[in-house]
CSV table of C-alpha atoms in Angstrom, one decimal:
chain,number,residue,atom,x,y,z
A,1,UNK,CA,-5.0,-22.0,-14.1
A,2,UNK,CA,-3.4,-20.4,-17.5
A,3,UNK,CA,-0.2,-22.0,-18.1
A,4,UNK,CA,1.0,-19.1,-20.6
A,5,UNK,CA,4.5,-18.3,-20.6
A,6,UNK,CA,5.7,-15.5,-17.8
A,7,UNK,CA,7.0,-12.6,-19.5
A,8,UNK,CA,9.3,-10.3,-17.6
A,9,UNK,CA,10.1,-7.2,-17.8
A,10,UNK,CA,13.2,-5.8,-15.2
A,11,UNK,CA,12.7,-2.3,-16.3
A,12,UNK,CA,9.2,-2.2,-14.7
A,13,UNK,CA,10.8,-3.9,-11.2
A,14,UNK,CA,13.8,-1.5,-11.3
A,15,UNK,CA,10.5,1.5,-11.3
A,16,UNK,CA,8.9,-0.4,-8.2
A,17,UNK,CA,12.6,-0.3,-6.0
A,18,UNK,CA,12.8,3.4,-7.2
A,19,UNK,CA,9.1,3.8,-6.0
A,20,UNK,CA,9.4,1.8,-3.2
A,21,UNK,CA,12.4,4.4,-1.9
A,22,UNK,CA,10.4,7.3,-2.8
A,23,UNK,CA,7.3,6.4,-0.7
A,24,UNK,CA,8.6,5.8,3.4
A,25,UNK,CA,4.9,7.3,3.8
A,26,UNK,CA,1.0,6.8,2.2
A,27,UNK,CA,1.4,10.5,1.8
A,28,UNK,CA,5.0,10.4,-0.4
A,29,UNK,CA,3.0,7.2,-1.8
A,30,UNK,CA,0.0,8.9,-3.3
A,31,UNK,CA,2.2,12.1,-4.2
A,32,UNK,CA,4.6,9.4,-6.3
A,33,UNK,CA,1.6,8.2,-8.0
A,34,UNK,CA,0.2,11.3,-9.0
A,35,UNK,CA,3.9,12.3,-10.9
A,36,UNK,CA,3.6,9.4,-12.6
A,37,UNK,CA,-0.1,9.8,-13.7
A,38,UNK,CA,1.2,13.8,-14.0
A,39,UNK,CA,3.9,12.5,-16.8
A,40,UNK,CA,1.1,10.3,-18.5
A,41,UNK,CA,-1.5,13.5,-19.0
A,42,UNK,CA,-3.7,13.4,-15.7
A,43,UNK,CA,-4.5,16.5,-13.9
A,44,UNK,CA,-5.5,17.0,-10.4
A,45,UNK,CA,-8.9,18.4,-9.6
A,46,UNK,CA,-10.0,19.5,-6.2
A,47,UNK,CA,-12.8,18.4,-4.1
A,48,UNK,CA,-13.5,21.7,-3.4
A,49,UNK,CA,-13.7,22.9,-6.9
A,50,UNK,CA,-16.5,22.0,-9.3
A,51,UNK,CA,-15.8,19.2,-11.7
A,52,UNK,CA,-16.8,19.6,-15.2
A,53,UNK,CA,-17.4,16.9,-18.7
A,54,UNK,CA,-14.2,16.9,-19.9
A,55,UNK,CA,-12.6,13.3,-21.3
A,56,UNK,CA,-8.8,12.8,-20.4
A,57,UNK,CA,-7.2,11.6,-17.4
A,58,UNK,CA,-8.1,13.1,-13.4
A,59,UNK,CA,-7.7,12.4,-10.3
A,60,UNK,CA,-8.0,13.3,-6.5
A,61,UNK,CA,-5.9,13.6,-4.0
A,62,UNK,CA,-6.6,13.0,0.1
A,63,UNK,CA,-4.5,13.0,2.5
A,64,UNK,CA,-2.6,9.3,2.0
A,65,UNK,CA,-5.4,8.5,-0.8
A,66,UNK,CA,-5.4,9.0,-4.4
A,67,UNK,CA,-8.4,8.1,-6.5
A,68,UNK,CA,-7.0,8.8,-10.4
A,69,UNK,CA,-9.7,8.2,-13.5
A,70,UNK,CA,-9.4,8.2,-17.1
A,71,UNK,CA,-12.9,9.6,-19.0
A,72,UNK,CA,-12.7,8.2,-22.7
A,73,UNK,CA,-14.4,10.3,-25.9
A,74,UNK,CA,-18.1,8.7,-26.3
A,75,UNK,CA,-18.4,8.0,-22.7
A,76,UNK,CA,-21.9,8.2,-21.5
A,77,UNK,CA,-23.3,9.0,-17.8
A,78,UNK,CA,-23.8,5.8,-17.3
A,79,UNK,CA,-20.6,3.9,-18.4
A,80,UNK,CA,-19.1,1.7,-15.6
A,81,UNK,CA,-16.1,1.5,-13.9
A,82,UNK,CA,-13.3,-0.9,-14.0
A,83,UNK,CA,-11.5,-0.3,-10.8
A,84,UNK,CA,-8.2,-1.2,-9.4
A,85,UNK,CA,-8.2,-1.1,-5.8
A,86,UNK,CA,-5.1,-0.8,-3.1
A,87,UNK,CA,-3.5,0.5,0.0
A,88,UNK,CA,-1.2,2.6,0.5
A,89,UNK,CA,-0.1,2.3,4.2
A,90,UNK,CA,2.0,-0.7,6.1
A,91,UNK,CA,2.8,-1.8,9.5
A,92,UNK,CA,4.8,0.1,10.8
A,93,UNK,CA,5.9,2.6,14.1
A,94,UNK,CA,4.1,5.9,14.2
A,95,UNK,CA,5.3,8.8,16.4
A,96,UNK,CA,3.4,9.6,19.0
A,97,UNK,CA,1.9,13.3,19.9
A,98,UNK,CA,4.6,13.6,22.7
A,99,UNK,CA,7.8,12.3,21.0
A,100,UNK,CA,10.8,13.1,23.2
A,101,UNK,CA,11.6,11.1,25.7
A,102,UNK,CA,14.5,8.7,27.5
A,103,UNK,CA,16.2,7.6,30.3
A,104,UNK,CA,20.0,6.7,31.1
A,105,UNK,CA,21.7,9.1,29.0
A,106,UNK,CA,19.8,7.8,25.8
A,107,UNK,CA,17.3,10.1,23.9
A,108,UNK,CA,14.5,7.9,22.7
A,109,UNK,CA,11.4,8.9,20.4
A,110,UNK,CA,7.8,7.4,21.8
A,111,UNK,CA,6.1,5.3,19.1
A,112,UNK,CA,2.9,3.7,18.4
A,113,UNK,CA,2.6,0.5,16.6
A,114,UNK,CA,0.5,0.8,13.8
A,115,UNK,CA,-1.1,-2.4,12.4
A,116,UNK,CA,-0.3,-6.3,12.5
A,117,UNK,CA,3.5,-5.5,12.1
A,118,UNK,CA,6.1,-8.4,13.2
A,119,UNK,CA,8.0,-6.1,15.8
A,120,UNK,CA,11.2,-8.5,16.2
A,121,UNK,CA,12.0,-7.3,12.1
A,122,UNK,CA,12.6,-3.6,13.1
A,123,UNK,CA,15.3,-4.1,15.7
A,124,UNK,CA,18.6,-3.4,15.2
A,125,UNK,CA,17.5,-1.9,11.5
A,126,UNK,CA,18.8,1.5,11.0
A,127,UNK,CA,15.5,3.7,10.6
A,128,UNK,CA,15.3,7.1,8.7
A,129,UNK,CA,12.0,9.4,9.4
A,130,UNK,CA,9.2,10.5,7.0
A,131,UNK,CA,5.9,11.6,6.9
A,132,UNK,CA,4.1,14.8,6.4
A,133,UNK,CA,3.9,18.2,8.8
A,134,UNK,CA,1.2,20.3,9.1
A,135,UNK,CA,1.9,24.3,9.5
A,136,UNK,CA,0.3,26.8,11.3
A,137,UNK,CA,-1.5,28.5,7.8
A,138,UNK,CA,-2.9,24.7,7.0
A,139,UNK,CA,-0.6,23.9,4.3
A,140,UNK,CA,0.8,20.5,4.6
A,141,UNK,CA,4.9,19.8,4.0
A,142,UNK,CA,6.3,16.2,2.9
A,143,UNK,CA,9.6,15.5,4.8
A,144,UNK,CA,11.8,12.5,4.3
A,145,UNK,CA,14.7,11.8,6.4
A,146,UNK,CA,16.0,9.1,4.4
A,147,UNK,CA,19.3,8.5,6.4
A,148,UNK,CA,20.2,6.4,9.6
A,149,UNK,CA,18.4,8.4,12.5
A,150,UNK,CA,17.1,6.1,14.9
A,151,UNK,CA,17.6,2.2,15.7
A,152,UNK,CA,15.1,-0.1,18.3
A,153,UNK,CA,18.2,-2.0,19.8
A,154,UNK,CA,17.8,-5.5,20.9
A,155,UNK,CA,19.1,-6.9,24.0
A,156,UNK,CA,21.9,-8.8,24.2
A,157,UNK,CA,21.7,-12.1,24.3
A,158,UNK,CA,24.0,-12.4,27.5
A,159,UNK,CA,20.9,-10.4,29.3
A,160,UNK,CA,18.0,-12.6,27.6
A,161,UNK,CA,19.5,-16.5,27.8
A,162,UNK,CA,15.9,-18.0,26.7
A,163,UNK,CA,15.9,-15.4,23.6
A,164,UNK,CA,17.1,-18.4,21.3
A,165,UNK,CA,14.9,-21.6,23.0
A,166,UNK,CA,11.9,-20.2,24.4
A,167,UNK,CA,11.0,-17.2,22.1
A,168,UNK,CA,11.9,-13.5,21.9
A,169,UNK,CA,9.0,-11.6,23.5
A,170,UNK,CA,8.7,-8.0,23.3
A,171,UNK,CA,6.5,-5.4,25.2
A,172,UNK,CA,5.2,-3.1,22.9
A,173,UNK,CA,5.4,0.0,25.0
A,174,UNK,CA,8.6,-1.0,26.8
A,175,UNK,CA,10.8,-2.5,24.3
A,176,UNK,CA,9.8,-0.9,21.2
A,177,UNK,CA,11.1,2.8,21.7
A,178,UNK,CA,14.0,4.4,19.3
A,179,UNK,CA,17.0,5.9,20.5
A,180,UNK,CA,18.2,8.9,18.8
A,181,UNK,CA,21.3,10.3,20.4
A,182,UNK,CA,22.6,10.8,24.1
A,183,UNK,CA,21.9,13.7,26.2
A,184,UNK,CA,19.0,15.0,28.5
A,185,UNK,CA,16.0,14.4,27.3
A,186,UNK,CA,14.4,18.3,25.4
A,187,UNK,CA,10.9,18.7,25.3
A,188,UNK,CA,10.1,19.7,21.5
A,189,UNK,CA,13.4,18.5,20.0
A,190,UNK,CA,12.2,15.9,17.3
A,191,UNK,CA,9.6,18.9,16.0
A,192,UNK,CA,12.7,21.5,15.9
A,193,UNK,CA,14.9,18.6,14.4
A,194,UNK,CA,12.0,17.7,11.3
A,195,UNK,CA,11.4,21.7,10.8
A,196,UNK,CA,14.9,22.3,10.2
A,197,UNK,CA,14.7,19.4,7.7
A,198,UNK,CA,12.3,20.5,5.9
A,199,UNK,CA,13.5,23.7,5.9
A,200,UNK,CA,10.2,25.7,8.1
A,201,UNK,CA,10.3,27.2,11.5
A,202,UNK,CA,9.3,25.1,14.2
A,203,UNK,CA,7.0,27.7,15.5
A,204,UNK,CA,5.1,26.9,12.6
A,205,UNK,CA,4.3,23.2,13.2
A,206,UNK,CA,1.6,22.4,14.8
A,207,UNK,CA,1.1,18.6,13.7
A,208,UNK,CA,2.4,15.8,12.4
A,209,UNK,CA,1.9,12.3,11.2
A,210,UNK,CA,5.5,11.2,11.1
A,211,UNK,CA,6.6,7.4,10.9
A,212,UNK,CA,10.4,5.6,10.6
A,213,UNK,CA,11.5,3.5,7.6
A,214,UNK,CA,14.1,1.0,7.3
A,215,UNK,CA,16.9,3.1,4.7
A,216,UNK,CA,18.1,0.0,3.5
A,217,UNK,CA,17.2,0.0,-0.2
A,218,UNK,CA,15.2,-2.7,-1.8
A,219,UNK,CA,17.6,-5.1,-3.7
A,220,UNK,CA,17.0,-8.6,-6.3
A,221,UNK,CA,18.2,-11.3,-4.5
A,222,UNK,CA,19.2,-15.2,-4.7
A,223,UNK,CA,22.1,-16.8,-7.3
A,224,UNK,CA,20.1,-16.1,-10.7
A,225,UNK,CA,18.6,-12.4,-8.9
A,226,UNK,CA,14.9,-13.9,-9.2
A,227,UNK,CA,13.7,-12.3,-5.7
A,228,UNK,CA,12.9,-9.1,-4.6
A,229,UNK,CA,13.4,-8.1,-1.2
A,230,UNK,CA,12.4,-4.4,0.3
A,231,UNK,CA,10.2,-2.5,2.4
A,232,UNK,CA,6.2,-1.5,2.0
A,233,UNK,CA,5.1,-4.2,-0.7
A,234,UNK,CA,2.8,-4.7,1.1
A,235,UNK,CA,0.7,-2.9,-0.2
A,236,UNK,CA,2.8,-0.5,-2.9
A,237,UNK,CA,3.9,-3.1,-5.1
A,238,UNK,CA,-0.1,-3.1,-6.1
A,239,UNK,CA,-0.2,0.6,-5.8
A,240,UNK,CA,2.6,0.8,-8.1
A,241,UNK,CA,1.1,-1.7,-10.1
A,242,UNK,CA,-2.0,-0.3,-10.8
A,243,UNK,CA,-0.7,3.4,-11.1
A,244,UNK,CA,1.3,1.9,-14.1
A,245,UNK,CA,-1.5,-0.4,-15.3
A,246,UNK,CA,-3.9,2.9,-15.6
A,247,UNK,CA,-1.4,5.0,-17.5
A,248,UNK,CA,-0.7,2.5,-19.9
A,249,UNK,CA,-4.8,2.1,-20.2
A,250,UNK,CA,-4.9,5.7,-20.6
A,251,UNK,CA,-2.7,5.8,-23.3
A,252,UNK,CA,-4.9,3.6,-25.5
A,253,UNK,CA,-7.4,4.7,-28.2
A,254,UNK,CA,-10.4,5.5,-26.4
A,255,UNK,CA,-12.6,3.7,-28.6
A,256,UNK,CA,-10.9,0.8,-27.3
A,257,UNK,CA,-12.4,1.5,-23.9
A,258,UNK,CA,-15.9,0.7,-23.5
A,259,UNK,CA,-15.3,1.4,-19.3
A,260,UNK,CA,-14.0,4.1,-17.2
A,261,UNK,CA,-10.9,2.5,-15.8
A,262,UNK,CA,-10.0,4.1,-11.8
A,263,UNK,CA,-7.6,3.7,-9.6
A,264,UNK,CA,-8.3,3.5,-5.9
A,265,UNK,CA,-6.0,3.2,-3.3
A,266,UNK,CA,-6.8,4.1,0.1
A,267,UNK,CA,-4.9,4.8,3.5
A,268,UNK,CA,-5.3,2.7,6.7
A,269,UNK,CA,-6.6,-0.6,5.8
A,270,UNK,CA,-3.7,-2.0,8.2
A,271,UNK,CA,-5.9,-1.0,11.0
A,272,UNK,CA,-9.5,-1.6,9.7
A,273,UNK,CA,-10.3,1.2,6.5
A,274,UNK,CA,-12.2,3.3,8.9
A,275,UNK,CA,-11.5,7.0,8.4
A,276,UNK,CA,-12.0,9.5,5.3
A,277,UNK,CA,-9.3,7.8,3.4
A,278,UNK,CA,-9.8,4.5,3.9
A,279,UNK,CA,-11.9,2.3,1.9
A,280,UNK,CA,-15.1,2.5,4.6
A,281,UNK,CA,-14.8,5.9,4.0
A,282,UNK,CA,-17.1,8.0,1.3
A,283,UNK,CA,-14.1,8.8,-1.1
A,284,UNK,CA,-14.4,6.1,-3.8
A,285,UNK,CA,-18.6,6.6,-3.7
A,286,UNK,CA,-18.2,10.2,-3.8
A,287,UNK,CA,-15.8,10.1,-6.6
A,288,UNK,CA,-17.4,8.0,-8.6
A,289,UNK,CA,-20.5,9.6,-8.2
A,290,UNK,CA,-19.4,13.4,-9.2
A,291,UNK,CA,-17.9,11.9,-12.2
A,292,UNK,CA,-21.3,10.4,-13.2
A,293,UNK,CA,-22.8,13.4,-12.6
A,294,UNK,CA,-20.4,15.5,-14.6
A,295,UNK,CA,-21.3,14.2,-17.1
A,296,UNK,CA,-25.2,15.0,-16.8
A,297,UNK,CA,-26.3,12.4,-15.2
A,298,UNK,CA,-29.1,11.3,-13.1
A,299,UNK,CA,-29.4,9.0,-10.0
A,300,UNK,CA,-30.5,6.3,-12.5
A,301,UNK,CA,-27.4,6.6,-14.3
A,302,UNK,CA,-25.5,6.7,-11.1
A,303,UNK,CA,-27.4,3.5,-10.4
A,304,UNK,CA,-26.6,1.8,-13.8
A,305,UNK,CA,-22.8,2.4,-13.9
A,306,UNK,CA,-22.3,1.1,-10.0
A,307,UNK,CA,-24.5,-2.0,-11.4
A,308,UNK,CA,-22.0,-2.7,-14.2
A,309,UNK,CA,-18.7,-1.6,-12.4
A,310,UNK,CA,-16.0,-4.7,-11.2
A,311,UNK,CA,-13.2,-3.8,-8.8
A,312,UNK,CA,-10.3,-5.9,-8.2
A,313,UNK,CA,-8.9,-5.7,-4.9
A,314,UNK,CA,-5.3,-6.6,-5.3
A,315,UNK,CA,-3.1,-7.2,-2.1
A,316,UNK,CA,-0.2,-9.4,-1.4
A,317,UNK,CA,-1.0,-12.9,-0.4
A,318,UNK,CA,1.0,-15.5,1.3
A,319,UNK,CA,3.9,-17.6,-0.6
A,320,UNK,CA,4.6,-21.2,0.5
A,321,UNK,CA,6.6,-21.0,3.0
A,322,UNK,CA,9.6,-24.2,2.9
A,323,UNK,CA,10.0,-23.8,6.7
A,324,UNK,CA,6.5,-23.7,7.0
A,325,UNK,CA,4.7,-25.8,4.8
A,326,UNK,CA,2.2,-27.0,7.3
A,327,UNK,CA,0.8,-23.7,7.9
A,328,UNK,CA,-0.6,-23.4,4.6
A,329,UNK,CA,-3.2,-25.0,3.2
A,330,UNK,CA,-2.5,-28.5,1.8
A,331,UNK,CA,-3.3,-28.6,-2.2
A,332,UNK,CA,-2.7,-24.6,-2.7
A,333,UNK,CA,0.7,-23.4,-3.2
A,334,UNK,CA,1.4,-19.7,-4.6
A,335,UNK,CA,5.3,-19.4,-5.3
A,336,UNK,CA,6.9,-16.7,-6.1
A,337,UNK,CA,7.0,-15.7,-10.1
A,338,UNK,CA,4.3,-18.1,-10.9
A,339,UNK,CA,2.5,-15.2,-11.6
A,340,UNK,CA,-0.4,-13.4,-10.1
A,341,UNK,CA,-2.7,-14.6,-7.3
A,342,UNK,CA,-7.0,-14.9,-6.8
A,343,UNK,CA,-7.8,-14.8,-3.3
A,344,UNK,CA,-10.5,-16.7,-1.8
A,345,UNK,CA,-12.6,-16.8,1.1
A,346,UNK,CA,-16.3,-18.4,1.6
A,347,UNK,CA,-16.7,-16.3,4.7
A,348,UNK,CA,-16.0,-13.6,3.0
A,349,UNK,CA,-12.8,-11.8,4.2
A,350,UNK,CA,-12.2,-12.0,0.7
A,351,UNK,CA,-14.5,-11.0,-2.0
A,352,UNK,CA,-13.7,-13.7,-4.8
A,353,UNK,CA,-16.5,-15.4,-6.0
A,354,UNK,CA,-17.0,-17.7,-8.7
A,355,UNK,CA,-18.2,-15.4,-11.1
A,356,UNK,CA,-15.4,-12.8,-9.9
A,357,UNK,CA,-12.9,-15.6,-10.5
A,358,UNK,CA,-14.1,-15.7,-14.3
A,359,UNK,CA,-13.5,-11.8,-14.9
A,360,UNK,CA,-9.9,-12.4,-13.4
A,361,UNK,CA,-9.2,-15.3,-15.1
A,362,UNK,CA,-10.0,-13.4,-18.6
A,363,UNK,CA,-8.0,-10.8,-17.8
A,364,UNK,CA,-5.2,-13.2,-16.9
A,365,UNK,CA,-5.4,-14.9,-20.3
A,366,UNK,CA,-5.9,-11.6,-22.2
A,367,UNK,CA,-2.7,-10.8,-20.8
A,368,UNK,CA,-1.2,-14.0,-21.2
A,369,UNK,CA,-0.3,-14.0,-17.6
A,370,UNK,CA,0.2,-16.9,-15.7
A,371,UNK,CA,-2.5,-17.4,-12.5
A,372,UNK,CA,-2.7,-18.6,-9.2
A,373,UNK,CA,-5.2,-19.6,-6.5
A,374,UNK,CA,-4.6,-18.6,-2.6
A,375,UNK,CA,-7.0,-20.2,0.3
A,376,UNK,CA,-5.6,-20.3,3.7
A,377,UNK,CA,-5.3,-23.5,5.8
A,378,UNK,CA,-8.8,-23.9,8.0
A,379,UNK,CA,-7.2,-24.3,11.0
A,380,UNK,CA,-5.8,-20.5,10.3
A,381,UNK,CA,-7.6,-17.7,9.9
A,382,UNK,CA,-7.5,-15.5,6.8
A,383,UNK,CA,-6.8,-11.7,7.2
A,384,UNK,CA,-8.7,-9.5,5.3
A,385,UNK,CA,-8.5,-6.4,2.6
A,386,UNK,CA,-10.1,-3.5,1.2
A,387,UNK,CA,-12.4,-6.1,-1.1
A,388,UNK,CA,-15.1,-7.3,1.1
A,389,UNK,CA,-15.4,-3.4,2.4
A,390,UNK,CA,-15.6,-1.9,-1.4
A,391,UNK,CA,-18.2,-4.7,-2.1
A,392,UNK,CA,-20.5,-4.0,0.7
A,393,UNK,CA,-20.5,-0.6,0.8
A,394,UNK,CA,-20.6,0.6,-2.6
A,395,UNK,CA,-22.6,-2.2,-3.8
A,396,UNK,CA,-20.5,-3.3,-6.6
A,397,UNK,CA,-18.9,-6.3,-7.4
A,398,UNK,CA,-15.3,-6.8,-6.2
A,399,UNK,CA,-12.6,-9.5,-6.8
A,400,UNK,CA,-9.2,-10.6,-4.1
A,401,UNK,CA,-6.1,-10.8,-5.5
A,402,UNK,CA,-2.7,-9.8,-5.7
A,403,UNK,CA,0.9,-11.2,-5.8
A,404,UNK,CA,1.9,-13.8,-2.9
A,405,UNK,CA,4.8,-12.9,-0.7
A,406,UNK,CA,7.1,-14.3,1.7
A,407,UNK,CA,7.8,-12.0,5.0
A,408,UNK,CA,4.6,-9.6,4.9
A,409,UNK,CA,4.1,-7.2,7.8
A,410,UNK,CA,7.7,-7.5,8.3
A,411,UNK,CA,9.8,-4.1,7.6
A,412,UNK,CA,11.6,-6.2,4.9
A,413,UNK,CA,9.3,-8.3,2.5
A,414,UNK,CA,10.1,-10.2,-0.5
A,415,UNK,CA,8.7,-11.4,-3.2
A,416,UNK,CA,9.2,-13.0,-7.1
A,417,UNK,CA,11.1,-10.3,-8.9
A,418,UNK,CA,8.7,-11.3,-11.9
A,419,UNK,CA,5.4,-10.9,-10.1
A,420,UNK,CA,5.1,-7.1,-10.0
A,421,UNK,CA,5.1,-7.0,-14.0
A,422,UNK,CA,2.7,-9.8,-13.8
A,423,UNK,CA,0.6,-8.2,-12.1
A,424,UNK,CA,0.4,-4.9,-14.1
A,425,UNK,CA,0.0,-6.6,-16.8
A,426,UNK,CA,-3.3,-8.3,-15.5
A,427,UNK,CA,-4.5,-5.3,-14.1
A,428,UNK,CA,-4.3,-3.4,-17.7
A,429,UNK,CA,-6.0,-6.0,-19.6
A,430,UNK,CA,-8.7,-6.1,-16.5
A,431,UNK,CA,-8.8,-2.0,-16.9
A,432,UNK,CA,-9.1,-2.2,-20.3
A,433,UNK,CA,-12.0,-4.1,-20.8
């Protein structure tokens, strides 16, 4: 483990809490990205469209994916990749296709739960709405109701005696359903209440992919403000991180860059990757591939770059817990601002290995940021990440890591207020070369 000073730099936090806010959604997530990658020279290029040789800064945008790459002078067909790797979706509640409903007076919305999510942290939190609409001409609109909207209430404690001693325990159908006013319930009212919001005419939407967020704003916390608590780190904080890691790259003399650093973060690795922006989907390959042959090449080079090309996977881990302790395993303890973490798995829901551990590990001291090791007790199971999925399907080599976190899959995370800079930090020296 390096045991190089931390360096810390607020001004890079202070960007996460404002990103954080801006992106209640993957799709507000990838379209904060791309301004910041806008602002640092990139320019979007269509899928449809056909891509050309031109050096500079790209990128890609799908639905609550972004794939951004920066093309140095001198680079050849088959230069590898150095790719940073993310997601940009959470647990959360998703609105369901038929949202109106209620009973008693109360207007409720119908939710599904998306992903692992602890339910018990979104009662009683006062929730805005956001997500994307789609319109009848097959445009797309962003809308973010960041305000108190709706609310999950709990039930008092006078109703539910054993809530304290034996456990709360909640029915995900029955007991996870917003309100959102009083009155008879309206078939179509949410849709008419977003249009208006987003300033269209209902008539016009005919989708959406619409979610609530906790409007509480993420804050530093603790006596000496060394925490960070908000919403979505997991998994913007690396998204952030690595949208900030490949601008600074880009910015860089390109003969300093003897790889084509990427950034890849996908939608919907919460509930297994498996769609056309998610990291078992073709995006990356696809990507990747166009580039290469762009730039005249053949299936051999195609072949050469994936063979040289690394990927570090970076998601949050798991802090020690103090109330806790004996969930973790016994000689490995990430703690918050002791810098970055490697993740590691033998069975592979991780994609560390040793030799992917030596790439981090240089990038860490190149940095001169301080490292740490995560492996979950044996008696508990591991989850898993977008790592072992890139690895296998694309054939490259791919390294676990990310900063360790107390809270995650709760709608309010926290984590070292240090970390995030960390972690960019690693990730630039990584993309760098």
């Amino acid at each position: 483990m390096s045991t190089s000073p931390a360096r810390f730099d607020r001004g890079h936090t202070d960007d996460l809490m404002t990103f954080l806010m801006a992106s209640p959604s993957p799709y507000h997530a990838v379209a904060s990205a791309a301004a910041r990658l806008a602002e640092a020279g990139f320019q979007e290029v269509e899928e449809t469209a056909e891509w050309d040789a031109t050096t500079g800064g790209k990128y890609v945008l799908r639905g609550g994916a972004i794939v951004a790459w920066y093309v140095p002078e001198g680079a050849t067909a088959h230069t590898p990749f150095r790719i940073a790797g993310a997601h940009t979706d959470s647990p959360n509640l998703r609105v369901k296709p038929l949202p109106d409903t209620g009973a008693y007076g109360w207007r409720q919305i119908a939710v599904e739960i998306y992903g692992g999510t602890l339910l018990n942290t979104w009662l009683d939190r006062d929730l805005g709405l956001a997500g994307r609409i789609s319109l009848r001409d097959g445009t797309h609109r962003l809308v973010n109701i960041d305000r108190p909207l709706l609310r999950v209430p709990q039930l008092a404690v006078h109703l539910d005696r054993s809530a304290n001693t034996d456990g709360l325990k909640l029915d995900r159908q029955k007991h996870m359903q917003p309100i959102w006013g009083l009155g008879e319930v309206e078939e179509g009212d949410l849709i008419r209440f977003v249009a208006e919001e987003a300033g269209v005419d209902a008539a016009d939407v005919i989708g959406w992919d619409l979610m609530p967020h906790a409007v509480e704003p993420p804050a530093y916390l603790g006596r000496d403000r060394e925490l960070l608590a908000g919403p979505r780190m997991d998994n913007l904080l690396s998204v952030h991180a690595a949208t900030a890691a490949l601008a600074a790259v880009a910015g860089r003399p390109d003969d300093e860059l003897p790889y084509i650093p990427v950034l890849a973060a996908f939608d919907h690795e919460e509930n297994g990757s498996q769609s056309d922006t998610g990291a078992d989907g073709p995006l990356l390959g696809t990507v990747l591939e166009r580039t290469v042959f762009a730039r005249g090449g053949s299936y051999e080079d195609r072949a050469r770059a994936f063979a040289g090309t690394i990927c570090l996977s970076s998601d949050t881990g798991h802090a020690i817990h103090p109330n806790y302790a004996e969930r973790h395993d016994p000689t490995h303890h990430p703690v918050a601002n002791g810098g970055p973490i490697l993740k590691v798995n033998v069975n592979m829901r991780y994609a560390t290995d040793g030799s992917g551990r030596a790439v981090f590990a240089a990038a860490c001291e190149k940095a001169g940021v301080p490292w740490q090791t995560f492996v979950s007790n044996n008696a508990m199971p591991c989850g898993t990440t977008i790592g072992p999925i890139t690895a296998a399907r694309h054939g490259i080599q791919t390294v676990d890591i990310g900063v360790a976190i107390l809270s995650m899959h709760s709608a309010r995370e926290l984590c070292g207020a240090d970390d995030p800079y960390l972690l960019a930090n690693a990730l630039a020296a990584f993309l760098a070369g």
